[in-house]
Amino acid sequence: MEMVSTAKAKKATNKVNAAKPYADLTRQLVSSLSSLASIIHSPYLRKPDKIRKVAILAIAANRGLCGGFNSNLLRMVKNRIEELKSKGVEVEVHAAGKKAIAFFKFAKVDLVTTHTNIDDKAGSKEANDLASYFMERFANESVDSVEIISTHYYSAANQKPEITTVLPLKMEETGSKGSTGPDVLYEPDPKTILENLLPMVIKTTFVKIILESVASEHIARRVAMKAATDAAGEMIKLLTRGYNRVRQAKITQEISEIVGGAEAIS
């Protein structure tokens, strides 16, 4: 399992690294048009006066044997739900991954939607389906905020669960006037470009989160299986040593009995 996880982790991290430049460039383009945020009419920029209802999507794994990957994430989800409820905010929970579904079922937490297709084969299609669902929920004001709790991939040695607020979409200001000066030509106009880019940014965020979660899962499983392999190897050494000692003691005892019997006869 360690060898399989190593191969899968390599493939998953390659997907993460391949998707990163596109996501970064998309956000840079949106940031360059940030000065237009106040004049465009996009439902994804809606900022409620008060957060009354939050949708939380927890992305865990379909399988176990991956150390604290699932438990650490689900603990964060539980704490976040309790934190929001203590502030009087209504929470609706969505679960991706069989481990998350089983956890909430055991905890008697009602789930609005469940998803088991976030795995090695998950990509833009699964991400777009999830993004479209939550974008619609936010646009029709069924929820005031959408949060995703998943494991983020920073490097092969660093992955940790985090909370990402996907909606409302936050514009990253690049300056008081943005970067829409005379040296930049836009076709069509910047306002139209930005209105079409915003949904793309949200969907790209979902793709990035899913790919990072899958990569982190395989890395966690590889580490867990290496630890299990090392522990098993150490256990085999101890058992072999114990077996040899018992065997040697038995042989010594039999030799002693034979010598003692021979002396008695003589």
CSV table of C-alpha atoms in Angstrom, one decimal:
chain,number,residue,atom,x,y,z
A,1,MET,CA,0.0,0.0,0.0
A,2,GLU,CA,2.9,2.3,0.6
A,3,MET,CA,4.2,1.8,-2.9
A,4,VAL,CA,0.8,2.3,-4.4
A,5,SER,CA,0.2,5.4,-2.4
A,6,THR,CA,3.6,6.8,-3.4
A,7,ALA,CA,2.7,6.3,-7.1
A,8,LYS,CA,-0.7,7.9,-6.7
A,9,ALA,CA,0.7,10.8,-4.6
A,10,LYS,CA,3.1,11.6,-7.4
A,11,LYS,CA,0.4,11.6,-10.0
A,12,ALA,CA,-1.9,13.7,-7.8
A,13,THR,CA,0.8,16.3,-7.0
A,14,ASN,CA,1.5,16.6,-10.7
A,15,LYS,CA,-2.1,17.6,-11.3
A,16,VAL,CA,-2.0,20.1,-8.5
A,17,ASN,CA,1.2,21.7,-9.9
A,18,ALA,CA,-0.3,21.7,-13.4
A,19,ALA,CA,-3.5,23.5,-12.2
A,20,LYS,CA,-1.7,26.1,-10.1
A,21,PRO,CA,-0.5,28.5,-12.9
A,22,TYR,CA,-3.9,28.7,-14.4
A,23,ALA,CA,-5.6,29.4,-11.1
A,24,ASP,CA,-3.0,32.0,-10.2
A,25,LEU,CA,-3.2,33.8,-13.6
A,26,THR,CA,-7.0,33.8,-13.4
A,27,ARG,CA,-6.9,35.5,-10.0
A,28,GLN,CA,-4.3,38.0,-11.2
A,29,LEU,CA,-6.6,39.0,-14.0
A,30,VAL,CA,-9.5,39.4,-11.7
A,31,SER,CA,-7.3,41.4,-9.3
A,32,SER,CA,-6.3,43.7,-12.2
A,33,LEU,CA,-10.0,44.6,-12.6
A,34,SER,CA,-10.7,44.9,-8.9
A,35,SER,CA,-11.5,48.6,-9.2
A,36,LEU,CA,-14.6,47.7,-11.1
A,37,ALA,CA,-16.0,45.5,-8.3
A,38,SER,CA,-18.3,48.4,-7.1
A,39,ILE,CA,-20.0,49.0,-10.4
A,40,ILE,CA,-20.7,45.4,-11.7
A,41,HIS,CA,-23.8,43.5,-10.7
A,42,SER,CA,-22.7,40.0,-9.8
A,43,PRO,CA,-24.6,37.8,-7.2
A,44,TYR,CA,-21.3,36.3,-6.2
A,45,LEU,CA,-20.1,39.6,-4.7
A,46,ARG,CA,-23.1,40.0,-2.5
A,47,LYS,CA,-22.1,40.9,1.0
A,48,PRO,CA,-25.0,40.3,3.5
A,49,ASP,CA,-25.3,42.8,6.4
A,50,LYS,CA,-25.5,39.8,8.7
A,51,ILE,CA,-24.5,36.2,8.2
A,52,ARG,CA,-27.6,34.2,9.1
A,53,LYS,CA,-26.9,30.9,7.4
A,54,VAL,CA,-23.6,29.2,6.4
A,55,ALA,CA,-23.1,26.2,4.1
A,56,ILE,CA,-20.1,24.0,5.1
A,57,LEU,CA,-18.7,21.5,2.7
A,58,ALA,CA,-16.4,19.0,4.4
A,59,ILE,CA,-14.1,17.1,2.0
A,60,ALA,CA,-12.7,13.9,3.6
A,61,ALA,CA,-11.5,10.6,2.1
A,62,ASN,CA,-13.5,7.6,1.0
A,63,ARG,CA,-11.1,5.2,2.7
A,64,GLY,CA,-9.1,5.1,5.9
A,65,LEU,CA,-5.5,3.9,6.7
A,66,CYS,CA,-4.2,7.4,6.2
A,67,GLY,CA,-3.2,8.5,9.7
A,68,GLY,CA,-4.9,11.6,11.0
A,69,PHE,CA,-6.0,12.9,7.6
A,70,ASN,CA,-9.7,12.3,8.3
A,71,SER,CA,-9.8,12.8,12.1
A,72,ASN,CA,-8.0,16.1,12.0
A,73,LEU,CA,-10.2,17.5,9.3
A,74,LEU,CA,-13.5,16.3,10.9
A,75,ARG,CA,-12.4,17.7,14.3
A,76,MET,CA,-12.0,21.1,12.6
A,77,VAL,CA,-15.4,20.8,11.0
A,78,LYS,CA,-17.0,19.9,14.3
A,79,ASN,CA,-15.3,22.9,16.0
A,80,ARG,CA,-16.4,25.3,13.2
A,81,ILE,CA,-20.0,24.1,13.4
A,82,GLU,CA,-20.0,24.7,17.2
A,83,GLU,CA,-18.4,28.1,16.8
A,84,LEU,CA,-21.0,29.3,14.2
A,85,LYS,CA,-23.9,28.0,16.2
A,86,SER,CA,-22.6,29.7,19.4
A,87,LYS,CA,-22.9,33.0,17.4
A,88,GLY,CA,-26.5,32.2,16.5
A,89,VAL,CA,-25.7,31.3,12.9
A,90,GLU,CA,-27.6,28.5,11.2
A,91,VAL,CA,-25.4,25.9,9.6
A,92,GLU,CA,-26.1,23.4,6.8
A,93,VAL,CA,-23.6,20.6,6.4
A,94,HIS,CA,-22.5,19.0,3.1
A,95,ALA,CA,-20.2,16.0,3.2
A,96,ALA,CA,-17.8,14.6,0.5
A,97,GLY,CA,-16.1,11.3,1.3
A,98,LYS,CA,-17.5,8.2,2.9
A,99,LYS,CA,-15.5,8.9,6.1
A,100,ALA,CA,-17.1,12.3,6.5
A,101,ILE,CA,-20.6,10.8,5.8
A,102,ALA,CA,-20.1,8.1,8.4
A,103,PHE,CA,-18.8,10.6,10.9
A,104,PHE,CA,-21.8,12.9,10.6
A,105,LYS,CA,-24.2,10.0,10.6
A,106,PHE,CA,-22.7,8.7,13.9
A,107,ALA,CA,-22.8,12.3,15.3
A,108,LYS,CA,-26.5,12.6,14.2
A,109,VAL,CA,-25.8,15.6,12.1
A,110,ASP,CA,-28.3,16.1,9.2
A,111,LEU,CA,-26.6,16.3,5.8
A,112,VAL,CA,-28.1,18.4,3.0
A,113,THR,CA,-26.0,16.6,0.3
A,114,THR,CA,-23.5,13.8,0.2
A,115,HIS,CA,-20.8,13.1,-2.4
A,116,THR,CA,-18.6,10.0,-2.8
A,117,ASN,CA,-17.1,10.8,-6.2
A,118,ILE,CA,-14.2,12.9,-4.8
A,119,ASP,CA,-11.3,10.5,-5.5
A,120,ASP,CA,-8.4,9.9,-7.8
A,121,LYS,CA,-10.6,10.4,-10.9
A,122,ALA,CA,-12.1,13.6,-9.7
A,123,GLY,CA,-11.4,16.7,-11.7
A,124,SER,CA,-13.0,19.6,-13.4
A,125,LYS,CA,-16.4,17.9,-13.9
A,126,GLU,CA,-16.9,17.1,-10.2
A,127,ALA,CA,-15.6,20.5,-9.2
A,128,ASN,CA,-17.9,22.3,-11.7
A,129,ASP,CA,-20.9,20.4,-10.5
A,130,LEU,CA,-20.2,21.3,-6.8
A,131,ALA,CA,-19.4,24.9,-7.7
A,132,SER,CA,-22.6,25.3,-9.7
A,133,TYR,CA,-24.7,23.9,-6.9
A,134,PHE,CA,-23.2,26.2,-4.2
A,135,MET,CA,-23.1,29.2,-6.6
A,136,GLU,CA,-26.9,28.8,-7.2
A,137,ARG,CA,-27.5,28.4,-3.4
A,138,PHE,CA,-25.7,31.6,-2.8
A,139,ALA,CA,-27.1,33.6,-5.7
A,140,ASN,CA,-30.7,32.9,-4.7
A,141,GLU,CA,-29.8,33.8,-1.1
A,142,SER,CA,-30.5,30.4,0.4
A,143,VAL,CA,-27.2,30.8,2.2
A,144,ASP,CA,-25.1,33.9,3.1
A,145,SER,CA,-21.7,32.2,3.0
A,146,VAL,CA,-20.1,29.0,1.6
A,147,GLU,CA,-17.1,27.5,3.4
A,148,ILE,CA,-15.1,24.5,2.4
A,149,ILE,CA,-13.1,22.6,5.0
A,150,SER,CA,-10.4,20.5,3.3
A,151,THR,CA,-6.8,19.6,3.5
A,152,HIS,CA,-4.5,22.0,1.7
A,153,TYR,CA,-1.4,20.9,0.0
A,154,TYR,CA,1.6,23.1,0.4
A,155,SER,CA,4.5,20.7,-0.2
A,156,ALA,CA,5.2,17.0,0.0
A,157,ALA,CA,6.1,17.5,3.7
A,158,ASN,CA,3.4,20.0,4.6
A,159,GLN,CA,-0.4,19.5,4.3
A,160,LYS,CA,-3.0,20.7,6.8
A,161,PRO,CA,-6.8,21.2,7.1
A,162,GLU,CA,-8.0,24.7,6.6
A,163,ILE,CA,-11.2,26.7,6.1
A,164,THR,CA,-11.7,28.4,2.8
A,165,THR,CA,-14.5,30.9,2.3
A,166,VAL,CA,-15.5,30.5,-1.3
A,167,LEU,CA,-18.6,32.8,-1.3
A,168,PRO,CA,-19.0,35.7,-1.1
A,169,LEU,CA,-16.1,36.2,-3.4
A,170,LYS,CA,-13.5,38.5,-2.1
A,171,MET,CA,-11.8,40.8,-4.6
A,172,GLU,CA,-8.1,41.3,-4.0
A,173,GLU,CA,-7.4,45.0,-4.3
A,174,THR,CA,-4.2,45.8,-6.3
A,175,GLY,CA,-4.5,49.6,-5.7
A,176,SER,CA,-6.9,52.5,-5.6
A,177,LYS,CA,-7.3,52.5,-9.4
A,178,GLY,CA,-6.5,48.9,-10.1
A,179,SER,CA,-4.6,48.1,-13.3
A,180,THR,CA,-7.0,49.3,-15.9
A,181,GLY,CA,-4.9,52.1,-17.1
A,182,PRO,CA,-4.4,53.3,-20.7
A,183,ASP,CA,-1.6,50.8,-21.3
A,184,VAL,CA,-4.0,47.8,-21.1
A,185,LEU,CA,-6.5,47.1,-23.8
A,186,TYR,CA,-9.5,44.8,-23.1
A,187,GLU,CA,-11.8,43.1,-25.6
A,188,PRO,CA,-14.6,43.1,-24.8
A,189,ASP,CA,-14.9,45.8,-22.1
A,190,PRO,CA,-13.4,45.2,-18.6
A,191,LYS,CA,-16.8,45.1,-17.0
A,192,THR,CA,-18.0,42.3,-19.2
A,193,ILE,CA,-14.7,40.4,-18.7
A,194,LEU,CA,-14.9,40.6,-15.0
A,195,GLU,CA,-18.6,39.5,-14.8
A,196,ASN,CA,-17.7,36.4,-16.8
A,197,LEU,CA,-14.5,35.8,-14.9
A,198,LEU,CA,-16.0,35.6,-11.5
A,199,PRO,CA,-17.8,32.3,-12.0
A,200,MET,CA,-14.6,30.9,-13.5
A,201,VAL,CA,-12.6,31.9,-10.4
A,202,ILE,CA,-15.1,30.1,-8.1
A,203,LYS,CA,-15.0,27.0,-10.2
A,204,THR,CA,-11.2,27.1,-10.4
A,205,THR,CA,-11.1,27.3,-6.6
A,206,PHE,CA,-13.2,24.2,-6.3
A,207,VAL,CA,-10.9,22.3,-8.8
A,208,LYS,CA,-7.8,23.4,-6.8
A,209,ILE,CA,-9.3,22.4,-3.5
A,210,ILE,CA,-10.3,18.9,-4.7
A,211,LEU,CA,-7.0,18.2,-6.3
A,212,GLU,CA,-5.1,19.3,-3.2
A,213,SER,CA,-7.3,17.2,-1.0
A,214,VAL,CA,-6.7,14.1,-3.1
A,215,ALA,CA,-3.0,14.7,-3.2
A,216,SER,CA,-2.9,15.2,0.6
A,217,GLU,CA,-4.8,12.0,1.2
A,218,HIS,CA,-2.3,9.9,-0.8
A,219,ILE,CA,0.6,11.5,1.0
A,220,ALA,CA,-0.9,10.9,4.4
A,221,ARG,CA,-1.6,7.3,3.4
A,222,ARG,CA,2.0,6.8,2.2
A,223,VAL,CA,3.3,8.2,5.5
A,224,ALA,CA,0.9,6.0,7.5
A,225,MET,CA,1.8,2.9,5.6
A,226,LYS,CA,5.5,3.6,5.9
A,227,ALA,CA,5.1,3.9,9.6
A,228,ALA,CA,3.1,0.7,9.6
A,229,THR,CA,5.8,-1.1,7.5
A,230,ASP,CA,8.6,0.1,9.8
A,231,ALA,CA,6.6,-1.0,12.9
A,232,ALA,CA,5.9,-4.4,11.3
A,233,GLY,CA,9.5,-4.9,10.5
A,234,GLU,CA,10.6,-4.0,14.0
A,235,MET,CA,7.9,-6.4,15.4
A,236,ILE,CA,9.3,-9.2,13.1
A,237,LYS,CA,12.8,-8.6,14.4
A,238,LEU,CA,11.6,-8.8,18.1
A,239,LEU,CA,9.5,-11.9,17.4
A,240,THR,CA,12.4,-13.6,15.5
A,241,ARG,CA,14.8,-12.8,18.3
A,242,GLY,CA,12.4,-14.2,20.9
A,243,TYR,CA,11.8,-17.3,18.8
A,244,ASN,CA,15.5,-18.0,18.4
A,245,ARG,CA,16.0,-17.6,22.2
A,246,VAL,CA,13.3,-20.1,23.0
A,247,ARG,CA,14.6,-22.4,20.3
A,248,GLN,CA,18.2,-22.2,21.6
A,249,ALA,CA,17.1,-22.7,25.2
A,250,LYS,CA,15.1,-25.8,24.2
A,251,ILE,CA,18.1,-27.2,22.2
A,252,THR,CA,20.4,-26.6,25.2
A,253,GLN,CA,17.9,-28.3,27.5
A,254,GLU,CA,17.7,-31.4,25.3
A,255,ILE,CA,21.5,-31.6,25.0
A,256,SER,CA,21.7,-31.4,28.8
A,257,GLU,CA,19.2,-34.2,29.2
A,258,ILE,CA,21.0,-36.4,26.7
A,259,VAL,CA,24.3,-35.8,28.4
A,260,GLY,CA,22.8,-36.4,31.8
A,261,GLY,CA,21.1,-39.7,30.6
A,262,ALA,CA,24.4,-40.9,29.1
A,263,GLU,CA,26.3,-40.2,32.4
A,264,ALA,CA,23.6,-42.1,34.4
A,265,ILE,CA,23.8,-45.2,32.2
A,266,SER,CA,27.6,-45.2,32.4
